CSV table of C-alpha atoms in Angstrom, one decimal:
chain,number,residue,atom,x,y,z
A,447,MET,CA,93.5,83.7,134.2
A,448,ALA,CA,97.0,85.1,134.1
A,449,ASN,CA,98.5,81.7,133.7
A,450,GLN,CA,96.1,80.8,131.0
A,451,VAL,CA,97.1,83.9,129.0
A,452,ALA,CA,100.8,83.3,129.6
A,453,ASP,CA,100.2,79.8,128.3
A,454,GLN,CA,98.5,81.2,125.2
A,455,HIS,CA,101.5,83.5,124.5
A,456,LEU,CA,103.8,80.5,124.8
A,457,LYS,CA,101.5,78.3,122.6
A,458,MET,CA,101.2,80.9,119.9
A,459,LYS,CA,105.0,81.4,119.8
A,460,GLN,CA,105.5,77.7,119.5
A,461,GLN,CA,102.9,77.5,116.6
A,462,THR,CA,104.4,80.5,114.7
A,463,LYS,CA,106.6,79.5,111.9
A,464,ASP,CA,109.2,81.5,110.1
A,465,ILE,CA,107.8,83.7,107.4
A,466,LYS,CA,108.7,83.6,103.6
A,467,LEU,CA,107.9,86.0,100.8
A,468,TYR,CA,104.9,85.4,98.6
A,469,ILE,CA,105.7,85.8,95.0
A,470,ASN,CA,103.9,84.5,91.9
A,471,GLY,CA,101.6,82.3,94.0
A,472,GLU,CA,104.3,80.7,95.9
A,473,PHE,CA,106.0,81.1,99.4
A,474,VAL,CA,109.7,81.6,98.7
A,475,GLU,CA,112.9,82.6,100.6
A,476,ALA,CA,114.4,85.9,99.8
A,477,GLU,CA,116.9,85.8,97.0
A,478,SER,CA,119.7,86.9,99.4
A,479,GLN,CA,118.6,84.3,102.0
A,480,HIS,CA,118.6,87.1,104.5
A,481,THR,CA,116.2,87.2,107.4
A,482,PHE,CA,115.2,89.6,110.3
A,483,GLU,CA,113.8,88.8,113.8
A,484,ASN,CA,110.3,89.6,114.7
A,485,ILE,CA,110.1,90.7,118.4
A,486,SER,CA,107.2,90.3,120.8
A,487,PRO,CA,106.1,93.7,122.3
A,488,TYR,CA,105.0,91.8,125.4
A,489,THR,CA,108.2,90.0,126.3
A,490,ASN,CA,110.8,91.6,123.9
A,491,GLU,CA,111.8,88.0,122.9
A,492,THR,CA,112.1,86.8,119.4
A,493,ILE,CA,108.8,85.4,118.0
A,494,ASN,CA,110.1,84.1,114.7
A,495,LYS,CA,112.3,85.0,111.6
A,496,VAL,CA,111.1,86.8,108.6
A,497,ALA,CA,112.5,86.6,105.0
A,498,SER,CA,114.1,90.0,104.2
A,499,GLY,CA,113.3,91.0,100.6
A,500,ASP,CA,115.3,93.5,98.7
A,501,GLN,CA,115.6,94.8,95.0
A,502,ALA,CA,116.0,91.3,93.5
A,503,ASP,CA,112.7,90.1,95.2
A,504,ILE,CA,110.9,93.2,94.2
A,505,LYS,CA,111.9,92.7,90.6
A,506,LYS,CA,110.6,89.1,90.7
A,507,ALA,CA,107.3,90.3,92.2
A,508,VAL,CA,107.0,93.1,89.5
A,509,GLN,CA,107.5,90.6,86.8
A,510,ALA,CA,104.9,88.3,88.2
A,511,ALA,CA,102.4,91.1,88.8
A,512,ARG,CA,102.9,92.4,85.2
A,513,ALA,CA,102.4,89.0,83.6
A,514,ALA,CA,99.2,88.6,85.6
A,515,PHE,CA,98.0,92.1,84.7
A,516,ASN,CA,98.7,91.5,81.0
A,517,GLY,CA,97.4,88.0,81.0
A,518,GLU,CA,94.7,86.0,82.9
A,519,TRP,CA,93.8,88.6,85.6
A,520,GLY,CA,93.6,91.5,83.1
A,521,ASN,CA,91.4,89.5,80.8
A,522,LEU,CA,88.8,88.3,83.4
A,523,LYS,CA,85.3,89.5,83.2
A,524,VAL,CA,84.4,91.9,86.1
A,525,LYS,CA,82.0,89.5,87.7
A,526,ASP,CA,84.7,86.8,87.7
A,527,ARG,CA,87.3,89.1,89.2
A,528,LEU,CA,84.9,90.2,91.9
A,529,ALA,CA,84.1,86.6,92.8
A,530,TYR,CA,87.6,86.3,94.0
A,531,VAL,CA,87.3,89.5,96.0
A,532,TYR,CA,84.1,88.1,97.8
A,533,LYS,CA,85.9,84.8,98.4
A,534,ILE,CA,88.7,86.6,100.2
A,535,ALA,CA,86.1,88.2,102.5
A,536,ASP,CA,84.5,84.8,103.2
A,537,LEU,CA,87.8,83.3,104.1
A,538,ILE,CA,88.8,86.2,106.4
A,539,ASP,CA,85.5,85.7,108.3
A,540,GLU,CA,86.2,82.0,108.7
A,541,HIS,CA,89.5,83.0,110.4
A,542,ILE,CA,88.6,86.0,112.7
A,543,GLU,CA,89.0,84.0,115.9
A,544,GLU,CA,92.5,83.0,114.8
A,545,ILE,CA,93.7,86.3,113.1
A,546,ALA,CA,92.7,88.7,116.1
A,547,PRO,CA,94.9,87.1,118.7
A,548,LEU,CA,97.7,86.8,116.2
A,549,GLU,CA,97.5,90.5,115.6
A,550,SER,CA,97.4,91.2,119.3
A,551,PHE,CA,100.4,88.8,119.9
A,552,ASP,CA,102.4,90.6,117.2
A,553,THR,CA,101.6,94.2,117.9
A,554,GLY,CA,100.5,94.6,121.5
A,555,LEU,CA,97.0,95.9,120.6
A,556,PRO,CA,94.4,94.7,122.9
A,557,ILE,CA,92.4,91.7,121.5
A,558,SER,CA,89.0,93.4,122.3
A,559,GLN,CA,90.1,95.9,119.6
A,560,THR,CA,91.8,93.7,117.1
A,561,LYS,CA,88.6,91.5,116.9
A,562,LYS,CA,86.7,94.5,115.6
A,563,MET,CA,89.4,95.5,113.2
A,564,VAL,CA,89.7,92.1,111.7
A,565,SER,CA,85.9,92.0,111.1
A,566,ARG,CA,86.2,95.4,109.4
A,567,ALA,CA,88.9,93.8,107.1
A,568,ALA,CA,86.4,91.3,105.7
A,569,TYR,CA,83.9,94.2,105.1
A,570,ASN,CA,86.6,96.0,103.1
A,571,PHE,CA,86.6,93.4,100.5
A,572,ARG,CA,82.8,93.1,100.2
A,573,PHE,CA,82.4,96.9,100.2
A,574,TYR,CA,84.7,97.3,97.3
A,575,ALA,CA,83.3,94.4,95.3
A,576,GLU,CA,79.9,96.1,95.6
A,577,MET,CA,81.3,99.5,94.9
A,578,VAL,CA,82.9,98.3,91.5
A,579,SER,CA,79.6,96.6,90.6
A,580,THR,CA,77.4,99.5,91.3
A,581,ARG,CA,79.3,102.8,91.6
A,582,MET,CA,82.3,102.5,89.2
A,583,VAL,CA,80.4,104.1,86.4
A,584,GLY,CA,81.3,106.6,83.6
A,585,GLU,CA,79.6,109.7,82.4
A,586,ALA,CA,78.2,110.5,79.0
A,587,TYR,CA,78.0,113.9,77.3
A,588,GLN,CA,76.1,114.4,74.1
A,589,VAL,CA,76.9,117.3,71.8
A,590,ASP,CA,73.8,117.9,69.8
A,591,ASP,CA,73.6,115.3,67.1
A,592,GLU,CA,77.4,115.4,66.3
A,593,PHE,CA,79.2,113.7,69.2
A,594,LEU,CA,78.8,111.3,72.1
A,595,ASN,CA,81.6,111.6,74.6
A,596,TYR,CA,81.9,109.1,77.5
A,597,THR,CA,84.2,108.1,80.2
A,598,ILE,CA,85.4,104.7,81.4
A,599,HIS,CA,87.5,103.6,84.3
A,600,LYS,CA,90.5,101.4,83.5
A,601,PRO,CA,92.8,99.6,86.0
A,602,ILE,CA,96.3,101.2,85.9
A,603,GLY,CA,98.7,98.3,86.4
A,604,ILE,CA,100.8,97.4,89.5
A,605,ALA,CA,99.8,98.8,92.8
A,606,GLY,CA,102.7,99.1,95.3
A,607,LEU,CA,101.2,99.1,98.8
A,608,ILE,CA,103.3,100.1,101.8
A,609,THR,CA,101.4,99.6,105.1
A,610,PRO,CA,102.0,100.5,108.8
A,611,TRP,CA,102.3,98.5,111.9
A,612,ASN,CA,99.4,99.9,113.8
A,613,ALA,CA,96.2,97.9,112.9
A,614,PRO,CA,98.2,96.2,110.1
A,615,PHE,CA,95.7,93.6,109.0
A,616,MET,CA,92.7,96.0,108.6
A,617,LEU,CA,95.0,98.7,107.0
A,618,GLU,CA,96.4,96.3,104.5
A,619,THR,CA,93.0,95.0,103.4
A,620,TRP,CA,91.9,98.7,103.2
A,621,LYS,CA,94.3,99.2,100.2
A,622,ILE,CA,94.3,95.7,98.8
A,623,ALA,CA,90.6,95.5,98.4
A,624,PRO,CA,90.1,98.5,96.1
A,625,ALA,CA,93.3,97.7,94.3
A,626,LEU,CA,92.2,94.2,93.3
A,627,ALA,CA,88.4,95.0,92.8
A,628,THR,CA,89.4,97.6,90.3
A,629,GLY,CA,91.6,95.2,88.3
A,630,ASN,CA,95.1,96.1,89.4
A,631,THR,CA,97.7,93.6,90.6
A,632,VAL,CA,99.4,94.1,93.9
A,633,ILE,CA,102.8,94.1,95.6
A,634,LEU,CA,102.4,94.5,99.4
A,635,LYS,CA,105.4,95.7,101.5
A,636,PRO,CA,104.2,95.3,105.1
A,637,ALA,CA,105.8,96.9,108.1
A,638,GLU,CA,108.6,94.9,109.4
A,639,TRP,CA,107.5,95.2,113.0
A,640,SER,CA,104.1,93.5,112.3
A,641,PRO,CA,104.6,90.7,109.8
A,642,LEU,CA,102.4,87.9,111.2
A,643,THR,CA,98.9,88.9,109.9
A,644,ALA,CA,100.4,90.0,106.6
A,645,ASN,CA,101.7,86.5,106.1
A,646,ARG,CA,98.3,85.0,107.3
A,647,LEU,CA,96.6,87.2,104.7
A,648,ALA,CA,98.9,85.9,102.0
A,649,GLU,CA,97.9,82.4,103.0
A,650,ILE,CA,94.1,83.4,102.9
A,651,ILE,CA,94.5,85.0,99.5
A,652,ASP,CA,96.5,82.0,98.2
A,653,LYS,CA,93.6,79.7,99.4
A,654,ALA,CA,91.2,82.0,97.5
A,655,GLY,CA,93.0,80.8,94.3
A,656,LEU,CA,93.7,84.0,92.5
A,657,PRO,CA,95.8,83.7,89.4
A,658,LYS,CA,99.4,83.6,90.0
A,659,GLY,CA,101.1,87.0,90.3
A,660,VAL,CA,98.0,89.0,91.1
A,661,PHE,CA,98.9,89.3,94.8
A,662,ASN,CA,102.4,89.4,96.1
A,663,VAL,CA,104.0,90.1,99.5
A,664,VAL,CA,107.7,91.2,99.9
A,665,HIS,CA,108.7,91.6,103.6
A,666,GLY,CA,111.8,93.7,104.4
A,667,TYR,CA,113.0,97.0,105.5
A,668,GLY,CA,111.9,100.3,104.1
A,669,GLU,CA,115.3,101.2,102.8
A,670,THR,CA,115.6,97.9,100.9
A,671,ALA,CA,112.3,96.4,100.0
A,672,GLY,CA,110.2,99.6,100.3
A,673,ALA,CA,112.7,101.8,98.4
A,674,SER,CA,113.1,99.2,95.6
A,675,LEU,CA,109.3,99.0,95.3
A,676,VAL,CA,109.0,102.8,95.0
A,677,ALA,CA,111.9,103.1,92.6
A,678,HIS,CA,110.8,100.3,90.2
A,679,PRO,CA,109.7,102.0,86.9
A,680,ASP,CA,107.0,99.4,86.2
A,681,VAL,CA,105.1,100.0,89.5
A,682,GLU,CA,102.6,102.7,88.5
A,683,LEU,CA,100.9,103.3,91.9
A,684,ILE,CA,102.3,103.8,95.4
A,685,SER,CA,99.9,103.9,98.3
A,686,PHE,CA,101.7,104.6,101.6
A,687,THR,CA,100.4,104.9,105.2
A,688,GLY,CA,102.9,106.0,107.8
A,689,GLU,CA,105.1,108.8,109.1
A,690,THR,CA,105.2,112.1,107.3
A,691,THR,CA,109.0,112.3,106.9
A,692,THR,CA,109.1,108.8,105.3
A,693,GLY,CA,106.2,109.8,103.0
A,694,SER,CA,108.2,112.8,101.9
A,695,GLU,CA,111.2,110.6,101.0
A,696,ILE,CA,108.9,108.2,99.1
A,697,LEU,CA,107.5,111.1,97.0
A,698,LYS,CA,111.1,112.2,96.1
A,699,ASN,CA,112.2,108.7,95.2
A,700,GLY,CA,109.3,108.0,92.9
A,701,ALA,CA,109.2,111.4,91.3
A,702,ASP,CA,111.3,110.6,88.3
A,703,ALA,CA,109.0,107.9,87.2
A,704,LEU,CA,105.9,110.2,87.5
A,705,LYS,CA,104.1,107.6,89.7
A,706,SER,CA,100.7,108.2,91.2
A,707,PHE,CA,100.9,108.6,95.0
A,708,SER,CA,98.3,108.2,97.7
A,709,MET,CA,99.7,109.4,101.1
A,710,GLU,CA,98.1,108.9,104.5
A,711,LEU,CA,100.5,110.4,106.9
A,712,GLY,CA,100.9,111.7,110.4
A,713,GLY,CA,98.6,113.6,112.6
A,714,LYS,CA,98.4,115.8,115.7
A,715,SER,CA,94.6,116.1,115.9
A,716,PRO,CA,92.9,118.6,118.2
A,717,ILE,CA,89.8,117.7,120.3
A,718,ILE,CA,88.0,121.0,121.2
A,719,VAL,CA,85.5,121.0,124.1
A,720,PHE,CA,83.3,124.0,124.5
A,721,ASP,CA,81.7,124.9,127.8
A,722,ASP,CA,78.2,123.8,126.7
A,723,ALA,CA,79.4,120.3,125.7
A,724,ASP,CA,78.0,117.1,127.2
A,725,VAL,CA,81.0,116.6,129.5
A,726,GLU,CA,80.7,112.9,130.1
A,727,ARG,CA,80.3,112.0,126.4
A,728,ALA,CA,83.1,114.3,125.5
A,729,LEU,CA,85.3,112.4,128.1
A,730,ASP,CA,84.2,109.1,126.6
A,731,ALA,CA,85.3,110.3,123.2
A,732,CYS,CA,88.5,111.9,124.5
A,733,THR,CA,89.8,108.9,126.3
A,734,TRP,CA,88.8,106.5,123.6
A,735,GLY,CA,90.3,108.7,120.9
A,736,ILE,CA,93.8,108.9,122.5
A,737,PHE,CA,94.2,105.7,124.4
A,738,SER,CA,92.6,103.0,122.2
A,739,PHE,CA,95.0,101.2,120.0
A,740,ASN,CA,97.7,102.1,122.6
A,741,GLY,CA,97.6,105.7,121.3
A,742,GLU,CA,99.3,104.3,118.1
A,743,ARG,CA,96.8,105.8,115.7
A,744,CYS,CA,97.1,108.7,113.2
A,745,THR,CA,93.7,110.1,114.0
A,746,ALA,CA,94.3,110.2,117.8
A,747,ASN,CA,93.1,113.4,119.6
A,748,SER,CA,96.5,114.0,121.1
A,749,ARG,CA,95.7,117.8,121.7
A,750,LEU,CA,92.9,118.7,124.0
A,751,TYR,CA,91.6,122.3,124.0
A,752,VAL,CA,89.0,122.7,126.7
A,753,HIS,CA,87.1,125.9,127.5
A,754,GLU,CA,88.4,127.7,130.6
A,755,HIS,CA,85.0,127.7,132.2
A,756,ILE,CA,85.0,123.9,132.5
A,757,ALA,CA,88.7,123.1,132.3
A,758,ASP,CA,89.2,122.3,136.0
A,759,GLU,CA,86.2,119.9,136.0
A,760,PHE,CA,87.1,118.3,132.8
A,761,ILE,CA,90.7,117.7,133.5
A,762,HIS,CA,89.9,116.5,137.0
A,763,LYS,CA,87.5,113.8,135.5
A,764,LEU,CA,90.1,113.0,132.8
A,765,LYS,CA,92.7,112.3,135.5
A,766,GLN,CA,90.2,109.9,137.2
A,767,ARG,CA,89.6,108.1,133.9
A,768,ILE,CA,93.3,107.7,133.2
A,769,ASN,CA,93.9,106.1,136.7
A,770,LYS,CA,91.1,103.5,135.9
A,771,ILE,CA,92.3,102.5,132.4
A,772,LYS,CA,93.2,98.8,132.4
A,773,VAL,CA,96.8,98.4,131.2
A,774,GLY,CA,97.8,94.8,130.7
A,775,ASP,CA,98.4,91.8,128.6
A,776,PRO,CA,97.1,92.4,125.1
A,777,LEU,CA,95.6,88.8,125.0
A,778,GLU,CA,93.4,89.4,128.1
A,779,ALA,CA,89.8,90.4,127.2
A,780,ASP,CA,89.6,93.3,129.6
A,781,THR,CA,92.9,94.9,128.7
A,782,GLN,CA,92.3,98.5,127.3
A,783,VAL,CA,96.0,99.5,126.7
A,784,GLY,CA,98.8,97.1,125.8
A,785,PRO,CA,102.5,97.4,125.2
A,786,LEU,CA,103.8,99.6,122.4
A,787,ILE,CA,104.8,97.8,119.2
A,788,HIS,CA,108.7,97.9,119.6
A,789,LYS,CA,111.3,98.9,122.0
A,790,ASN,CA,112.6,101.6,119.7
A,791,HIS,CA,109.2,103.2,119.5
A,792,TYR,CA,108.8,102.8,123.3
A,793,ALA,CA,112.1,104.8,123.8
A,794,ASN,CA,110.9,107.4,121.4
A,795,VAL,CA,107.6,107.9,123.3
A,796,ARG,CA,109.4,107.9,126.7
A,797,ASN,CA,111.9,110.5,125.3
A,798,TYR,CA,108.9,112.8,124.5
A,799,LEU,CA,107.8,112.7,128.2
A,800,GLU,CA,111.2,113.7,129.3
A,801,ILE,CA,111.1,116.5,126.7
A,802,ALA,CA,107.7,117.7,128.2
A,803,LYS,CA,109.3,117.8,131.6
A,804,LYS,CA,112.2,119.9,130.4
A,805,GLU,CA,109.8,122.3,128.6
A,806,GLY,CA,108.2,122.9,132.0
A,807,CYS,CA,105.1,120.6,131.7
A,808,GLU,CA,103.5,118.6,134.5
A,809,VAL,CA,103.4,114.9,133.3
A,810,ILE,CA,100.8,112.7,135.0
A,811,SER,CA,100.9,109.0,134.2
A,812,GLY,CA,98.8,106.0,135.3
A,813,ASN,CA,100.2,102.6,136.3
A,814,VAL,CA,101.8,99.9,134.2
A,815,PRO,CA,102.2,96.1,135.0
A,816,ASP,CA,105.5,94.7,136.1
A,817,SER,CA,106.5,93.3,132.7
A,818,LYS,CA,109.4,93.1,130.2
A,819,GLY,CA,107.0,94.7,127.7
A,820,ASN,CA,107.1,98.1,126.1
A,821,TYR,CA,104.6,99.7,128.4
A,822,VAL,CA,103.9,103.4,128.5
A,823,ALA,CA,101.0,104.3,130.9
A,824,PRO,CA,98.2,106.5,129.7
A,825,THR,CA,99.6,109.9,130.3
A,826,LEU,CA,98.3,113.5,130.7
A,827,ILE,CA,100.6,116.5,129.9
A,828,LEU,CA,99.5,119.9,131.6
A,829,ASN,CA,100.9,123.4,131.4
A,830,ALA,CA,101.9,123.0,127.7
A,831,THR,CA,101.9,125.7,125.2
A,832,ASN,CA,101.4,125.5,121.4
A,833,GLN,CA,105.1,126.2,120.6
A,834,MET,CA,106.4,123.2,122.6
A,835,ARG,CA,107.6,120.1,120.8
A,836,VAL,CA,105.2,117.9,122.6
A,837,ILE,CA,102.4,119.9,120.9
A,838,GLN,CA,103.9,120.4,117.5
A,839,GLU,CA,105.3,116.8,117.0
A,840,GLU,CA,103.6,113.5,116.7
A,841,ILE,CA,104.2,111.3,119.6
A,842,PHE,CA,102.1,108.3,118.5
A,843,GLY,CA,101.5,106.8,121.9
A,844,PRO,CA,99.0,107.0,124.8
A,845,VAL,CA,99.8,110.6,125.6
A,846,ILE,CA,97.4,113.6,125.6
A,847,ALA,CA,98.3,117.3,126.3
A,848,ALA,CA,95.5,119.5,127.7
A,849,MET,CA,95.3,123.2,127.3
A,850,THR,CA,92.6,125.9,127.8
A,851,PHE,CA,91.0,128.5,125.5
A,852,THR,CA,88.7,131.5,126.0
A,853,ASP,CA,86.9,132.0,122.7
A,854,GLU,CA,86.1,130.5,119.4
A,855,GLN,CA,88.6,132.3,117.2
A,856,GLU,CA,91.3,131.7,119.7
A,857,VAL,CA,90.9,127.9,119.7
A,858,ILE,CA,90.5,127.8,115.8
A,859,ASP,CA,93.9,129.5,115.7
A,860,LEU,CA,95.5,127.2,118.2
A,861,ALA,CA,94.1,124.1,116.5
A,862,ASN,CA,95.5,125.2,113.1
A,863,ASP,CA,98.9,126.1,114.4
A,864,VAL,CA,100.6,122.8,113.5
A,865,ARG,CA,102.0,121.4,110.3
A,866,TYR,CA,99.6,118.5,110.4
A,867,GLY,CA,95.9,118.4,109.2
A,868,LEU,CA,94.5,114.9,109.4
A,869,ALA,CA,91.6,114.9,111.8
A,870,GLY,CA,89.8,117.0,114.4
A,871,TYR,CA,86.9,116.8,117.0
A,872,VAL,CA,84.6,119.4,118.2
A,873,TRP,CA,82.3,119.1,121.2
A,874,THR,CA,79.4,121.7,121.6
A,875,GLN,CA,75.6,121.6,121.8
A,876,ASN,CA,75.5,124.8,119.7
A,877,ILE,CA,75.0,123.1,116.3
A,878,GLN,CA,75.8,126.3,114.4
A,879,ARG,CA,79.1,126.7,116.2
A,880,GLY,CA,79.8,123.1,115.6
A,881,HIS,CA,79.5,123.5,111.9
A,882,ARG,CA,81.3,126.8,111.9
A,883,VAL,CA,84.3,125.5,113.9
A,884,ALA,CA,84.5,122.3,111.9
A,885,GLN,CA,84.7,124.1,108.6
A,886,ALA,CA,87.4,126.5,110.1
A,887,ILE,CA,89.7,123.6,111.2
A,888,ASP,CA,92.5,122.7,108.7
A,889,SER,CA,91.9,119.0,108.5
A,890,GLY,CA,90.8,116.3,106.1
A,891,MET,CA,88.3,114.9,108.5
A,892,LEU,CA,86.3,116.5,111.3
A,893,TRP,CA,83.8,114.9,113.8
A,894,VAL,CA,81.3,116.9,115.7
A,895,ASN,CA,80.0,115.4,119.0
A,896,SER,CA,81.4,112.0,118.1
A,897,GLN,CA,84.5,109.9,118.4
A,898,ASN,CA,86.4,108.7,115.4
A,899,VAL,CA,83.7,106.5,113.7
A,900,ARG,CA,84.3,105.5,110.1
A,901,ASP,CA,81.9,105.2,107.2
A,902,LEU,CA,83.6,103.5,104.3
A,903,ARG,CA,81.6,105.4,101.9
A,904,THR,CA,83.2,108.7,102.8
A,905,PRO,CA,86.7,109.9,102.0
A,906,PHE,CA,89.6,109.3,104.4
A,907,GLY,CA,92.7,111.5,104.2
A,908,GLY,CA,94.4,114.6,105.4
A,909,SER,CA,95.5,118.1,104.4
A,910,LYS,CA,98.8,119.9,104.9
A,911,HIS,CA,101.6,117.5,106.0
A,912,SER,CA,99.1,114.8,106.8
A,913,GLY,CA,98.6,113.4,103.3
A,914,ILE,CA,97.8,113.5,99.6
A,915,GLY,CA,94.7,112.0,98.1
A,916,ARG,CA,91.7,110.2,99.6
A,917,GLU,CA,90.9,106.6,100.5
A,918,GLY,CA,87.4,105.2,101.0
A,919,GLY,CA,84.2,105.0,98.9
A,920,HIS,CA,84.3,106.0,95.3
A,921,TYR,CA,87.2,108.3,96.0
A,922,ALA,CA,89.5,105.3,95.7
A,923,PHE,CA,88.7,105.0,92.1
A,924,GLU,CA,90.5,108.3,91.4
A,925,PHE,CA,93.7,106.6,92.5
A,926,TYR,CA,93.3,103.0,91.5
A,927,THR,CA,91.9,103.6,88.0
A,928,GLU,CA,92.5,105.8,85.0
A,929,THR,CA,89.7,107.8,83.7
A,930,GLN,CA,89.6,107.6,80.0
A,931,ILE,CA,87.4,109.9,77.7
A,932,ILE,CA,86.1,108.4,74.4
A,933,HIS,CA,84.9,110.8,71.7
A,934,VAL,CA,82.6,109.3,69.2
A,935,ALA,CA,81.5,111.3,66.1
A,936,LEU,CA,77.8,110.5,65.3
A,937,LYS,CA,77.9,111.9,61.8
A,938,ASP,CA,80.3,113.6,59.4
A,939,HIS,CA,81.1,116.9,61.0
A,940,PRO,CA,83.3,119.7,59.5
A,941,ILE,CA,87.1,119.0,59.8
A,942,PRO,CA,89.6,121.8,58.8
A,943,GLN,CA,91.3,120.8,55.5
A,944,PHE,CA,94.9,121.8,55.8
A,945,GLY,CA,97.0,121.3,52.7
A,946,LYS,CA,94.2,120.0,50.4
């Protein structure tokens, strides 16, 4: 089996071509002819080269997107526009068995997890096509027999989408689907560490036959391609998913143009386990929530607060779980944790483990394979306090810190004592307490007696330093469309007669 998987890595590398930009319906080199190397997280060898776009390429993409918005795409009937959106979903479904291993190969995410995420990507397009058909509706207000006032939703223009490297394919489609379904044109700036499936998505959308300029992809670095996209005055919308400090810089850089921003940023989410919780199910949720996707997920429950009455039992069982997690090749079906995305991120996570030791914590790690890959073993940090850096800062790896609490108010205060407010998890069989604690936690999302399960109809987003705005469901319409109010006089009503 190991040799077969190794052969699969080699075969995928041999089949992977260098990547170009996708602008105005064509795959093109960057104007500068510059490229950057895409590195395997499993071997730290070069996979391929990627065209490195900058301001000149963003300018070309904006011109193409504006022409499409003002022309063929903007003049399509809604049913014809949504037909393209449904077609993209169908094409993704046809290529799931190809896209999932490509994502694992590029990011180090286990293939058992990327298969589910790619399937969700197709659903994103179908969901938003249906939402626009059935839920993108206006309101009407009648004022006696004098006025009828009604609202409509209008696409805004060019959506600049800046996406992360964790679960890139699904998260790209999460933004692209509502942007296209509502009638905008798109410029996607994917993360430079995970370009393969973004390019495959461009090939799929090209095959769907959208009018030229509707969808564009400019690969490149954040400080060149990303900053140019944010700064361009004709890009009305910027949706960004990524690290909080970067999000803050993006807001500053786009402020002069008064752009609309949607920001899904970092997290340091608590999981609170009361002494009446179903321990085994809470363990299932806890281990999945921090160690799936290699711990590289914004909603990961990286802070564990367990009631002191059950702390010894829970932490003992958590240690046992950690020792049994299968860390290995991301292309093997039974791998649960793979290598981190990039050697720079690997070094950052490893540095936090050293910080934890210096801060006086006990650091307990599982085993990693003998490999050149960026492997960090599933890790448990003990003896931490809320003031420590490993509790206050986002590590974004397979690392969980366990602490204890005595009573409800204490754990609420501890959970809220960070700058982040993305997600949270509460485990208790006292449903009144579950509701009470959930509502007291500063977070955009809270799960009670559940792991992180998504319902696309509901809003996704954070509070505090974890973001601005909401994605998902009809909440996306607030960002991707302009709500216009039309006032219609039904009869001649009195008008003040100045100067008559």
